[in-house]
mmCIF file with all atom_site columns, C-alpha atoms and ligand atoms in Angstrom:
data_model
loop_
_atom_site.group_PDB
_atom_site.id
_atom_site.type_symbol
_atom_site.label_atom_id
_atom_site.label_alt_id
_atom_site.label_comp_id
_atom_site.label_asym_id
_atom_site.label_entity_id
_atom_site.label_seq_id
_atom_site.pdbx_PDB_ins_code
_atom_site.Cartn_x
_atom_site.Cartn_y
_atom_site.Cartn_z
_atom_site.occupancy
_atom_site.B_iso_or_equiv
_atom_site.pdbx_formal_charge
_atom_site.auth_seq_id
_atom_site.auth_comp_id
_atom_site.auth_asym_id
_atom_site.auth_atom_id
_atom_site.pdbx_PDB_model_num
ATOM   1   C  CA  . MET A 1 1   ? 22.040  9.457   -4.239  1.00 49.00 ? 788  MET A CA  1
ATOM   2   C  CA  . THR A 1 2   ? 18.607  7.865   -4.272  1.00 60.00 ? 789  THR A CA  1
ATOM   3   C  CA  . GLU A 1 3   ? 16.274  8.712   -6.869  1.00 90.00 ? 790  GLU A CA  1
ATOM   4   C  CA  . THR A 1 4   ? 13.183  6.804   -5.875  1.00 97.00 ? 791  THR A CA  1
ATOM   5   C  CA  . ILE A 1 5   ? 11.253  7.459   -2.507  1.00 98.00 ? 792  ILE A CA  1
ATOM   6   C  CA  . LEU A 1 6   ? 8.424   5.049   -1.811  1.00 98.00 ? 793  LEU A CA  1
ATOM   7   C  CA  . LEU A 1 7   ? 6.603   6.035   1.433   1.00 98.00 ? 794  LEU A CA  1
ATOM   8   C  CA  . ASP A 1 8   ? 4.066   4.529   3.747   1.00 98.00 ? 795  ASP A CA  1
ATOM   9   C  CA  . MET A 1 9   ? 0.601   6.303   4.193   1.00 98.00 ? 796  MET A CA  1
ATOM   10  C  CA  . ASP A 1 10  ? -0.831  5.632   7.743   1.00 98.00 ? 797  ASP A CA  1
ATOM   11  C  CA  . GLY A 1 11  ? 1.378   7.176   10.176  1.00 98.00 ? 798  GLY A CA  1
ATOM   12  C  CA  . VAL A 1 12  ? 3.746   8.994   7.506   1.00 98.00 ? 799  VAL A CA  1
ATOM   13  C  CA  . VAL A 1 13  ? 1.444   11.132  5.782   1.00 98.00 ? 800  VAL A CA  1
ATOM   14  C  CA  . LEU A 1 14  ? -1.959  10.751  7.258   1.00 98.00 ? 801  LEU A CA  1
ATOM   15  C  CA  . GLU A 1 15  ? -1.987  11.331  11.065  1.00 98.00 ? 802  GLU A CA  1
ATOM   16  C  CA  . GLY A 1 16  ? -2.017  8.193   13.556  1.00 96.00 ? 803  GLY A CA  1
ATOM   17  C  CA  . PRO A 1 17  ? -1.374  4.720   13.277  1.00 95.00 ? 804  PRO A CA  1
ATOM   18  C  CA  . GLY A 1 18  ? -3.988  3.819   11.368  1.00 95.00 ? 805  GLY A CA  1
ATOM   19  C  CA  . THR A 1 19  ? -7.600  3.640   10.545  1.00 93.00 ? 806  THR A CA  1
ATOM   20  C  CA  . PRO A 1 20  ? -9.813  3.689   13.449  1.00 94.00 ? 807  PRO A CA  1
ATOM   21  C  CA  . GLN A 1 21  ? -12.340 0.690   14.556  1.00 95.00 ? 808  GLN A CA  1
ATOM   22  C  CA  . PRO A 1 22  ? -15.239 2.520   14.509  1.00 96.00 ? 809  PRO A CA  1
ATOM   23  C  CA  . VAL A 1 23  ? -14.545 3.159   10.808  1.00 96.00 ? 810  VAL A CA  1
ATOM   24  C  CA  . TYR A 1 24  ? -14.465 -0.849  9.833   1.00 96.00 ? 811  TYR A CA  1
ATOM   25  C  CA  . ASP A 1 25  ? -17.538 -1.093  12.187  1.00 98.00 ? 812  ASP A CA  1
ATOM   26  C  CA  . ARG A 1 26  ? -19.249 1.205   9.905   1.00 98.00 ? 813  ARG A CA  1
ATOM   27  C  CA  . ALA A 1 27  ? -17.976 -0.052  6.923   1.00 98.00 ? 814  ALA A CA  1
ATOM   28  C  CA  . ALA A 1 28  ? -19.259 -3.717  8.072   1.00 98.00 ? 815  ALA A CA  1
ATOM   29  C  CA  . ASP A 1 29  ? -22.499 -2.246  8.804   1.00 98.00 ? 816  ASP A CA  1
ATOM   30  C  CA  . ALA A 1 30  ? -22.994 -0.735  5.613   1.00 98.00 ? 817  ALA A CA  1
ATOM   31  C  CA  . ALA A 1 31  ? -21.926 -3.627  3.882   1.00 98.00 ? 818  ALA A CA  1
ATOM   32  C  CA  . ALA A 1 32  ? -24.506 -5.631  5.658   1.00 98.00 ? 819  ALA A CA  1
ATOM   33  C  CA  . ALA A 1 33  ? -27.461 -3.365  5.081   1.00 98.00 ? 820  ALA A CA  1
ATOM   34  C  CA  . GLU A 1 34  ? -26.437 -3.131  1.425   1.00 98.00 ? 821  GLU A CA  1
ATOM   35  C  CA  . LEU A 1 35  ? -26.737 -6.737  1.020   1.00 98.00 ? 822  LEU A CA  1
ATOM   36  C  CA  . GLY A 1 36  ? -29.952 -6.641  3.247   1.00 98.00 ? 823  GLY A CA  1
ATOM   37  C  CA  . LEU A 1 37  ? -28.681 -8.950  6.217   1.00 98.00 ? 824  LEU A CA  1
ATOM   38  C  CA  . GLU A 1 38  ? -29.647 -9.159  9.543   1.00 97.00 ? 825  GLU A CA  1
ATOM   39  C  CA  . PRO A 1 39  ? -27.074 -9.876  11.729  1.00 98.00 ? 826  PRO A CA  1
ATOM   40  C  CA  . THR A 1 40  ? -27.470 -11.061 15.287  1.00 98.00 ? 827  THR A CA  1
ATOM   41  C  CA  . ASP A 1 41  ? -25.418 -8.806  17.627  1.00 98.00 ? 828  ASP A CA  1
ATOM   42  C  CA  . ARG A 1 42  ? -22.909 -11.354 17.884  1.00 97.00 ? 829  ARG A CA  1
ATOM   43  C  CA  . GLN A 1 43  ? -23.141 -12.105 14.323  1.00 97.00 ? 830  GLN A CA  1
ATOM   44  C  CA  . ARG A 1 44  ? -22.421 -8.079  13.690  1.00 98.00 ? 831  ARG A CA  1
ATOM   45  C  CA  . ALA A 1 45  ? -19.290 -8.394  15.846  1.00 97.00 ? 832  ALA A CA  1
ATOM   46  C  CA  . ASP A 1 46  ? -17.959 -10.905 13.941  1.00 97.00 ? 833  ASP A CA  1
ATOM   47  C  CA  . LEU A 1 47  ? -18.426 -9.235  10.518  1.00 97.00 ? 834  LEU A CA  1
ATOM   48  C  CA  . ARG A 1 48  ? -16.575 -6.014  12.047  1.00 97.00 ? 835  ARG A CA  1
ATOM   49  C  CA  . SER A 1 49  ? -14.172 -8.003  12.786  1.00 92.00 ? 836  SER A CA  1
ATOM   50  C  CA  . HIS A 1 50  ? -10.412 -7.887  10.655  1.00 86.00 ? 837  HIS A CA  1
ATOM   51  C  CA  . GLY A 1 51  ? -10.001 -11.436 9.885   1.00 90.00 ? 838  GLY A CA  1
ATOM   52  C  CA  . TYR A 1 52  ? -11.514 -13.236 6.734   1.00 95.00 ? 839  TYR A CA  1
ATOM   53  C  CA  . GLU A 1 53  ? -12.149 -16.664 8.341   1.00 96.00 ? 840  GLU A CA  1
ATOM   54  C  CA  . THR A 1 54  ? -14.232 -15.038 10.901  1.00 96.00 ? 841  THR A CA  1
ATOM   55  C  CA  . VAL A 1 55  ? -15.969 -13.233 8.066   1.00 97.00 ? 842  VAL A CA  1
ATOM   56  C  CA  . GLU A 1 56  ? -16.490 -16.144 5.708   1.00 97.00 ? 843  GLU A CA  1
ATOM   57  C  CA  . SER A 1 57  ? -18.096 -18.084 8.405   1.00 97.00 ? 844  SER A CA  1
ATOM   58  C  CA  . THR A 1 58  ? -20.668 -15.466 9.695   1.00 98.00 ? 845  THR A CA  1
ATOM   59  C  CA  . CYS A 1 59  ? -21.521 -14.758 6.287   1.00 98.00 ? 846  CYS A CA  1
ATOM   60  C  CA  . SER A 1 60  ? -22.276 -18.753 5.294   1.00 97.00 ? 847  SER A CA  1
ATOM   61  C  CA  . THR A 1 61  ? -24.576 -18.692 8.406   1.00 97.00 ? 848  THR A CA  1
ATOM   62  C  CA  . LEU A 1 62  ? -26.525 -15.601 6.989   1.00 98.00 ? 849  LEU A CA  1
ATOM   63  C  CA  . ASP A 1 63  ? -26.123 -17.303 3.605   1.00 97.00 ? 850  ASP A CA  1
ATOM   64  C  CA  . ALA A 1 64  ? -24.267 -14.322 2.115   1.00 98.00 ? 851  ALA A CA  1
ATOM   65  C  CA  . ASP A 1 65  ? -21.372 -14.240 -0.132  1.00 98.00 ? 852  ASP A CA  1
ATOM   66  C  CA  . PRO A 1 66  ? -18.128 -13.615 1.704   1.00 98.00 ? 853  PRO A CA  1
ATOM   67  C  CA  . ARG A 1 67  ? -16.392 -12.217 -1.015  1.00 97.00 ? 854  ARG A CA  1
ATOM   68  C  CA  . GLU A 1 68  ? -19.391 -10.004 -2.043  1.00 98.00 ? 855  GLU A CA  1
ATOM   69  C  CA  . PHE A 1 69  ? -19.329 -8.618  1.692   1.00 98.00 ? 856  PHE A CA  1
ATOM   70  C  CA  . TRP A 1 70  ? -15.599 -8.169  2.058   1.00 98.00 ? 857  TRP A CA  1
ATOM   71  C  CA  . ARG A 1 71  ? -15.630 -6.157  -1.010  1.00 98.00 ? 858  ARG A CA  1
ATOM   72  C  CA  . ARG A 1 72  ? -18.583 -4.105  -0.263  1.00 98.00 ? 859  ARG A CA  1
ATOM   73  C  CA  . LYS A 1 73  ? -16.987 -3.608  3.201   1.00 98.00 ? 860  LYS A CA  1
ATOM   74  C  CA  . GLU A 1 74  ? -13.983 -2.279  1.452   1.00 97.00 ? 861  GLU A CA  1
ATOM   75  C  CA  . ALA A 1 75  ? -15.461 -0.003  -0.386  1.00 98.00 ? 862  ALA A CA  1
ATOM   76  C  CA  . ALA A 1 76  ? -17.483 1.512   2.343   1.00 98.00 ? 863  ALA A CA  1
ATOM   77  C  CA  . ALA A 1 77  ? -14.559 1.776   4.691   1.00 98.00 ? 864  ALA A CA  1
ATOM   78  C  CA  . SER A 1 78  ? -13.245 3.681   1.350   1.00 98.00 ? 865  SER A CA  1
ATOM   79  C  CA  . ARG A 1 79  ? -15.893 5.944   1.353   1.00 98.00 ? 866  ARG A CA  1
ATOM   80  C  CA  . LEU A 1 80  ? -15.815 6.889   5.299   1.00 98.00 ? 867  LEU A CA  1
ATOM   81  C  CA  . ALA A 1 81  ? -11.811 7.341   4.938   1.00 98.00 ? 868  ALA A CA  1
ATOM   82  C  CA  . ALA A 1 82  ? -12.232 9.612   1.956   1.00 98.00 ? 869  ALA A CA  1
ATOM   83  C  CA  . GLU A 1 83  ? -14.724 11.625  3.885   1.00 98.00 ? 870  GLU A CA  1
ATOM   84  C  CA  . ARG A 1 84  ? -12.586 11.880  7.021   1.00 98.00 ? 871  ARG A CA  1
ATOM   85  C  CA  . ILE A 1 85  ? -9.752  13.437  5.355   1.00 98.00 ? 872  ILE A CA  1
ATOM   86  C  CA  . ARG A 1 86  ? -11.891 15.706  3.165   1.00 98.00 ? 873  ARG A CA  1
ATOM   87  C  CA  . SER A 1 87  ? -13.178 17.067  6.399   1.00 98.00 ? 874  SER A CA  1
ATOM   88  C  CA  . GLY A 1 88  ? -9.992  17.165  8.411   1.00 97.00 ? 875  GLY A CA  1
ATOM   89  C  CA  . GLU A 1 89  ? -11.131 14.705  11.038  1.00 97.00 ? 876  GLU A CA  1
ATOM   90  C  CA  . ARG A 1 90  ? -8.307  12.849  10.177  1.00 97.00 ? 877  ARG A CA  1
ATOM   91  C  CA  . GLY A 1 91  ? -5.334  15.353  9.582   1.00 98.00 ? 878  GLY A CA  1
ATOM   92  C  CA  . ILE A 1 92  ? -2.262  15.439  7.421   1.00 98.00 ? 879  ILE A CA  1
ATOM   93  C  CA  . TYR A 1 93  ? 1.072   15.769  9.068   1.00 98.00 ? 880  TYR A CA  1
ATOM   94  C  CA  . GLU A 1 94  ? 2.654   19.196  8.436   1.00 98.00 ? 881  GLU A CA  1
ATOM   95  C  CA  . ASP A 1 95  ? 6.074   18.097  7.156   1.00 98.00 ? 882  ASP A CA  1
ATOM   96  C  CA  . VAL A 1 96  ? 4.293   16.320  4.196   1.00 98.00 ? 883  VAL A CA  1
ATOM   97  C  CA  . ALA A 1 97  ? 5.039   19.957  3.115   1.00 97.00 ? 884  ALA A CA  1
ATOM   98  C  CA  . ALA A 1 98  ? 8.488   18.815  2.426   1.00 97.00 ? 885  ALA A CA  1
ATOM   99  C  CA  . LEU A 1 99  ? 7.252   16.285  -0.104  1.00 98.00 ? 886  LEU A CA  1
ATOM   100 C  CA  . GLU A 1 100 ? 6.628   19.086  -2.638  1.00 96.00 ? 887  GLU A CA  1
ATOM   101 C  CA  . SER A 1 101 ? 10.090  19.745  -3.118  1.00 93.00 ? 888  SER A CA  1
ATOM   102 C  CA  . LEU A 1 102 ? 11.601  16.751  -2.701  1.00 96.00 ? 889  LEU A CA  1
ATOM   103 C  CA  . ALA A 1 103 ? 9.491   15.327  -5.767  1.00 96.00 ? 890  ALA A CA  1
ATOM   104 C  CA  . GLU A 1 104 ? 11.422  17.780  -7.654  1.00 95.00 ? 891  GLU A CA  1
ATOM   105 C  CA  . ARG A 1 105 ? 14.345  15.770  -7.271  1.00 94.00 ? 892  ARG A CA  1
ATOM   106 C  CA  . ALA A 1 106 ? 13.011  12.356  -6.466  1.00 96.00 ? 893  ALA A CA  1
ATOM   107 C  CA  . SER A 1 107 ? 10.005  10.084  -7.918  1.00 97.00 ? 894  SER A CA  1
ATOM   108 C  CA  . LEU A 1 108 ? 7.599   9.676   -5.106  1.00 98.00 ? 895  LEU A CA  1
ATOM   109 C  CA  . ALA A 1 109 ? 5.121   6.665   -4.450  1.00 98.00 ? 896  ALA A CA  1
ATOM   110 C  CA  . LEU A 1 110 ? 2.894   6.014   -1.791  1.00 98.00 ? 897  LEU A CA  1
ATOM   111 C  CA  . VAL A 1 111 ? 2.793   2.193   -0.656  1.00 98.00 ? 898  VAL A CA  1
ATOM   112 C  CA  . SER A 1 112 ? 0.345   1.438   1.753   1.00 98.00 ? 899  SER A CA  1
ATOM   113 C  CA  . ASN A 1 113 ? -1.285  -1.319  3.678   1.00 98.00 ? 900  ASN A CA  1
ATOM   114 C  CA  . ASN A 1 114 ? -4.374  0.416   3.581   1.00 97.00 ? 901  ASN A CA  1
ATOM   115 C  CA  . ARG A 1 115 ? -6.949  -0.051  0.779   1.00 97.00 ? 902  ARG A CA  1
ATOM   116 C  CA  . HIS A 1 116 ? -5.850  0.974   -2.787  1.00 98.00 ? 903  HIS A CA  1
ATOM   117 C  CA  . GLU A 1 117 ? -8.652  3.393   -3.271  1.00 98.00 ? 904  GLU A CA  1
ATOM   118 C  CA  . THR A 1 118 ? -7.498  5.224   -0.326  1.00 98.00 ? 905  THR A CA  1
ATOM   119 C  CA  . ALA A 1 119 ? -3.935  5.697   -1.020  1.00 98.00 ? 906  ALA A CA  1
ATOM   120 C  CA  . ARG A 1 120 ? -5.191  6.616   -4.726  1.00 98.00 ? 907  ARG A CA  1
ATOM   121 C  CA  . TYR A 1 121 ? -7.558  9.318   -2.892  1.00 98.00 ? 908  TYR A CA  1
ATOM   122 C  CA  . VAL A 1 122 ? -4.749  10.429  -0.703  1.00 98.00 ? 909  VAL A CA  1
ATOM   123 C  CA  . ALA A 1 123 ? -2.417  10.678  -3.570  1.00 98.00 ? 910  ALA A CA  1
ATOM   124 C  CA  . ASP A 1 124 ? -4.806  12.528  -5.727  1.00 98.00 ? 911  ASP A CA  1
ATOM   125 C  CA  . PHE A 1 125 ? -5.693  15.018  -2.335  1.00 98.00 ? 912  PHE A CA  1
ATOM   126 C  CA  . LEU A 1 126 ? -2.239  16.316  -1.557  1.00 98.00 ? 913  LEU A CA  1
ATOM   127 C  CA  . PRO A 1 127 ? -0.464  18.753  -3.597  1.00 96.00 ? 914  PRO A CA  1
ATOM   128 C  CA  . VAL A 1 128 ? 2.508   16.419  -4.248  1.00 97.00 ? 915  VAL A CA  1
ATOM   129 C  CA  . PRO A 1 129 ? 3.208   14.897  -7.935  1.00 97.00 ? 916  PRO A CA  1
ATOM   130 C  CA  . PHE A 1 130 ? 3.274   11.118  -6.689  1.00 98.00 ? 917  PHE A CA  1
ATOM   131 C  CA  . ALA A 1 131 ? 4.247   9.026   -9.538  1.00 98.00 ? 918  ALA A CA  1
ATOM   132 C  CA  . ASP A 1 132 ? 2.192   5.948   -8.152  1.00 98.00 ? 919  ASP A CA  1
ATOM   133 C  CA  . ALA A 1 133 ? 0.047   4.978   -5.301  1.00 98.00 ? 920  ALA A CA  1
ATOM   134 C  CA  . ARG A 1 134 ? -0.829  1.756   -4.200  1.00 98.00 ? 921  ARG A CA  1
ATOM   135 C  CA  . GLY A 1 135 ? -2.660  -0.408  -1.327  1.00 98.00 ? 922  GLY A CA  1
ATOM   136 C  CA  . ARG A 1 136 ? -4.445  -3.356  -1.094  1.00 97.00 ? 923  ARG A CA  1
ATOM   137 C  CA  . GLU A 1 137 ? -6.999  -4.818  -3.164  1.00 97.00 ? 924  GLU A CA  1
ATOM   138 C  CA  . PRO A 1 138 ? -10.232 -5.008  -1.959  1.00 96.00 ? 925  PRO A CA  1
ATOM   139 C  CA  . THR A 1 139 ? -10.306 -9.024  -1.486  1.00 97.00 ? 926  THR A CA  1
ATOM   140 C  CA  . PRO A 1 140 ? -9.199  -11.492 1.006   1.00 96.00 ? 927  PRO A CA  1
ATOM   141 C  CA  . GLU A 1 141 ? -6.244  -12.396 -1.103  1.00 96.00 ? 928  GLU A CA  1
ATOM   142 C  CA  . GLY A 1 142 ? -5.275  -8.371  -0.936  1.00 97.00 ? 929  GLY A CA  1
ATOM   143 C  CA  . PHE A 1 143 ? -5.699  -8.217  2.887   1.00 95.00 ? 930  PHE A CA  1
ATOM   144 C  CA  . GLU A 1 144 ? -3.486  -11.191 3.164   1.00 95.00 ? 931  GLU A CA  1
ATOM   145 C  CA  . ARG A 1 145 ? -0.607  -9.523  0.973   1.00 96.00 ? 932  ARG A CA  1
ATOM   146 C  CA  . ARG A 1 146 ? -0.159  -6.747  3.365   1.00 96.00 ? 933  ARG A CA  1
ATOM   147 C  CA  . LYS A 1 147 ? 2.992   -5.975  4.324   1.00 97.00 ? 934  LYS A CA  1
ATOM   148 C  CA  . PRO A 1 148 ? 5.667   -7.146  5.626   1.00 98.00 ? 935  PRO A CA  1
ATOM   149 C  CA  . ASP A 1 149 ? 4.698   -9.143  2.688   1.00 98.00 ? 936  ASP A CA  1
ATOM   150 C  CA  . PRO A 1 150 ? 6.647   -7.190  0.077   1.00 97.00 ? 937  PRO A CA  1
ATOM   151 C  CA  . HIS A 1 151 ? 4.174   -7.648  -2.677  1.00 97.00 ? 938  HIS A CA  1
ATOM   152 C  CA  . LEU A 1 152 ? 3.043   -4.263  -2.825  1.00 98.00 ? 939  LEU A CA  1
ATOM   153 C  CA  . LEU A 1 153 ? 6.617   -2.846  -3.002  1.00 98.00 ? 940  LEU A CA  1
ATOM   154 C  CA  . ARG A 1 154 ? 7.638   -4.933  -5.443  1.00 98.00 ? 941  ARG A CA  1
ATOM   155 C  CA  . GLU A 1 155 ? 4.885   -4.397  -7.766  1.00 98.00 ? 942  GLU A CA  1
ATOM   156 C  CA  . THR A 1 156 ? 5.548   -0.509  -7.393  1.00 98.00 ? 943  THR A CA  1
ATOM   157 C  CA  . LEU A 1 157 ? 9.301   -0.837  -8.088  1.00 98.00 ? 944  LEU A CA  1
ATOM   158 C  CA  . GLU A 1 158 ? 8.076   -2.926  -11.467 1.00 98.00 ? 945  GLU A CA  1
ATOM   159 C  CA  . GLU A 1 159 ? 5.255   -0.200  -12.044 1.00 97.00 ? 946  GLU A CA  1
ATOM   160 C  CA  . LEU A 1 160 ? 8.246   2.753   -11.886 1.00 97.00 ? 947  LEU A CA  1
ATOM   161 C  CA  . GLY A 1 161 ? 10.898  0.876   -13.656 1.00 96.00 ? 948  GLY A CA  1
ATOM   162 C  CA  . VAL A 1 162 ? 13.616  0.933   -10.682 1.00 97.00 ? 949  VAL A CA  1
ATOM   163 C  CA  . GLU A 1 163 ? 15.273  -1.446  -8.820  1.00 95.00 ? 950  GLU A CA  1
ATOM   164 C  CA  . ALA A 1 164 ? 16.359  0.360   -5.923  1.00 95.00 ? 951  ALA A CA  1
ATOM   165 C  CA  . GLY A 1 165 ? 15.318  3.017   -3.807  1.00 96.00 ? 952  GLY A CA  1
ATOM   166 C  CA  . LEU A 1 166 ? 14.390  4.038   -0.136  1.00 97.00 ? 953  LEU A CA  1
ATOM   167 C  CA  . TYR A 1 167 ? 11.162  3.076   1.561   1.00 98.00 ? 954  TYR A CA  1
ATOM   168 C  CA  . VAL A 1 168 ? 9.711   5.466   4.573   1.00 98.00 ? 955  VAL A CA  1
ATOM   169 C  CA  . GLY A 1 169 ? 7.819   3.971   7.306   1.00 98.00 ? 956  GLY A CA  1
ATOM   170 C  CA  . ASP A 1 170 ? 6.887   3.916   10.515  1.00 98.00 ? 957  ASP A CA  1
ATOM   171 C  CA  . ARG A 1 171 ? 6.786   0.002   11.880  1.00 98.00 ? 958  ARG A CA  1
ATOM   172 C  CA  . GLU A 1 172 ? 8.969   -2.757  11.880  1.00 98.00 ? 959  GLU A CA  1
ATOM   173 C  CA  . THR A 1 173 ? 6.715   -4.248  9.041   1.00 98.00 ? 960  THR A CA  1
ATOM   174 C  CA  . ASP A 1 174 ? 8.067   -1.523  6.777   1.00 98.00 ? 961  ASP A CA  1
ATOM   175 C  CA  . VAL A 1 175 ? 11.499  -2.020  7.178   1.00 98.00 ? 962  VAL A CA  1
ATOM   176 C  CA  . VAL A 1 176 ? 11.080  -6.077  6.959   1.00 98.00 ? 963  VAL A CA  1
ATOM   177 C  CA  . ALA A 1 177 ? 9.293   -5.209  3.315   1.00 98.00 ? 964  ALA A CA  1
ATOM   178 C  CA  . ALA A 1 178 ? 11.898  -3.029  2.568   1.00 98.00 ? 965  ALA A CA  1
ATOM   179 C  CA  . ARG A 1 179 ? 14.713  -4.909  2.978   1.00 98.00 ? 966  ARG A CA  1
ATOM   180 C  CA  . LYS A 1 180 ? 13.067  -8.344  1.527   1.00 98.00 ? 967  LYS A CA  1
ATOM   181 C  CA  . VAL A 1 181 ? 13.272  -6.345  -2.040  1.00 97.00 ? 968  VAL A CA  1
ATOM   182 C  CA  . GLY A 1 182 ? 16.438  -4.537  -1.680  1.00 97.00 ? 969  GLY A CA  1
ATOM   183 C  CA  . LEU A 1 183 ? 15.328  -1.204  -0.563  1.00 97.00 ? 970  LEU A CA  1
ATOM   184 C  CA  . GLU A 1 184 ? 16.987  1.007   1.974   1.00 97.00 ? 971  GLU A CA  1
ATOM   185 C  CA  . ALA A 1 185 ? 14.473  1.567   4.964   1.00 98.00 ? 972  ALA A CA  1
ATOM   186 C  CA  . ALA A 1 186 ? 14.103  4.910   6.808   1.00 98.00 ? 973  ALA A CA  1
ATOM   187 C  CA  . TYR A 1 187 ? 12.426  4.297   10.069  1.00 98.00 ? 974  TYR A CA  1
ATOM   188 C  CA  . LEU A 1 188 ? 10.084  7.192   10.657  1.00 98.00 ? 975  LEU A CA  1
ATOM   189 C  CA  . ARG A 1 189 ? 9.517   8.979   14.182  1.00 98.00 ? 976  ARG A CA  1
ATOM   190 C  CA  . ARG A 1 190 ? 6.048   9.924   15.040  1.00 98.00 ? 977  ARG A CA  1
ATOM   191 C  CA  . SER A 1 191 ? 4.367   10.149  18.537  1.00 97.00 ? 978  SER A CA  1
ATOM   192 C  CA  . HIS A 1 192 ? 3.026   7.033   18.428  1.00 97.00 ? 979  HIS A CA  1
ATOM   193 C  CA  . ASN A 1 193 ? 6.325   4.866   17.818  1.00 98.00 ? 980  ASN A CA  1
ATOM   194 C  CA  . ALA A 1 194 ? 8.270   7.727   19.935  1.00 96.00 ? 981  ALA A CA  1
ATOM   195 C  CA  . ASP A 1 195 ? 9.861   5.164   22.375  1.00 96.00 ? 982  ASP A CA  1
ATOM   196 C  CA  . ALA A 1 196 ? 9.883   1.673   19.814  1.00 97.00 ? 983  ALA A CA  1
ATOM   197 C  CA  . ALA A 1 197 ? 13.708  0.661   19.357  1.00 97.00 ? 984  ALA A CA  1
ATOM   198 C  CA  . VAL A 1 198 ? 14.812  1.073   15.446  1.00 97.00 ? 985  VAL A CA  1
ATOM   199 C  CA  . PRO A 1 199 ? 14.192  -1.868  13.654  1.00 98.00 ? 986  PRO A CA  1
ATOM   200 C  CA  . GLU A 1 200 ? 17.105  -4.455  12.260  1.00 97.00 ? 987  GLU A CA  1
ATOM   201 C  CA  . GLY A 1 201 ? 17.611  -3.327  9.104   1.00 97.00 ? 988  GLY A CA  1
ATOM   202 C  CA  . ALA A 1 202 ? 16.905  0.648   8.856   1.00 98.00 ? 989  ALA A CA  1
ATOM   203 C  CA  . THR A 1 203 ? 19.397  2.290   7.074   1.00 96.00 ? 990  THR A CA  1
ATOM   204 C  CA  . TYR A 1 204 ? 17.836  5.954   8.459   1.00 97.00 ? 991  TYR A CA  1
ATOM   205 C  CA  . GLU A 1 205 ? 15.827  6.805   11.540  1.00 98.00 ? 992  GLU A CA  1
ATOM   206 C  CA  . LEU A 1 206 ? 14.173  10.187  10.583  1.00 98.00 ? 993  LEU A CA  1
ATOM   207 C  CA  . GLU A 1 207 ? 12.336  12.875  13.517  1.00 98.00 ? 994  GLU A CA  1
ATOM   208 C  CA  . GLY A 1 208 ? 10.550  13.943  10.249  1.00 98.00 ? 995  GLY A CA  1
ATOM   209 C  CA  . LEU A 1 209 ? 9.973   14.260  6.564   1.00 98.00 ? 996  LEU A CA  1
ATOM   210 C  CA  . ASP A 1 210 ? 11.711  17.330  6.005   1.00 97.00 ? 997  ASP A CA  1
ATOM   211 C  CA  . GLU A 1 211 ? 15.008  15.363  6.618   1.00 97.00 ? 998  GLU A CA  1
ATOM   212 C  CA  . LEU A 1 212 ? 14.566  13.215  3.752   1.00 97.00 ? 999  LEU A CA  1
ATOM   213 C  CA  . LEU A 1 213 ? 15.825  16.246  2.073   1.00 94.00 ? 1000 LEU A CA  1
ATOM   214 C  CA  . GLU A 1 214 ? 19.446  15.670  3.960   1.00 92.00 ? 1001 GLU A CA  1
ATOM   215 C  CA  . VAL A 1 215 ? 19.055  11.841  2.932   1.00 92.00 ? 1002 VAL A CA  1
ATOM   216 C  CA  . LEU A 1 216 ? 19.009  12.951  -0.915  1.00 88.00 ? 1003 LEU A CA  1
ATOM   217 C  CA  . GLU A 1 217 ? 22.202  14.562  -0.183  1.00 84.00 ? 1004 GLU A CA  1
ATOM   218 C  CA  . ALA A 1 218 ? 24.147  12.007  1.504   1.00 76.00 ? 1005 ALA A CA  1
ATOM   219 C  CA  . PRO A 1 219 ? 26.920  10.549  -0.107  1.00 69.00 ? 1006 PRO A CA  1
ATOM   220 C  CA  . GLU A 1 220 ? 26.194  7.427   -2.073  1.00 64.00 ? 1007 GLU A CA  1
ATOM   221 C  CA  . ASP A 1 221 ? 28.911  5.050   0.313   1.00 54.00 ? 1008 ASP A CA  1
ATOM   222 C  CA  . ARG A 1 222 ? 27.251  5.880   3.597   1.00 49.00 ? 1009 ARG A CA  1
HETATM 223 MG MG1 . LIG B 2 .   ? 2.178   3.139   8.699   1.00 58.26 ? 1193 LIG B MG1 1
#
């Protein structure tokens, strides 16, 4: 029986596959304003983009510290994400309620490519006793270590002091990352991945988080 269940956050707990681009656009604009930058339209578009190299070269043109800009953009995105969750603009999947009874029988943790601050916020926001919540650090290096890099999963296993368990995600990269650290992987169906092929290496395919209760009861040698 699996006693440790790690869960991806976007598309598993939070509705929708990820943070929409307008949130990052606003976050980049906020960071630029905080630093007193006056980018052209083209530069603003580059500051809003996801890759660090573009941000770095644009910041150097504007005579700004790219790491400081990055940190502020991530902080602003975390504030905006929290507001959206608190207001209900970004919903929580209904079957997250099943995690409350699951937590009585297994240790649960959130492991997300999203920002660490947002993962912590969601863990505190939900009435589920998560043993840990982990997301990317607000640095370019943290951004590079997103799944399928297994870094965040490995850190969580170390924090929990376990070596085995199950990771639940809605993307192939979740399955790949889980397998790299020896975890079983559950591929969760949501409306945004309803037609995708089951990724190679997935141990389970789930139609909802409530099915995790059956997984807990499954015999060890399946
Ligand atoms: Mg996801």
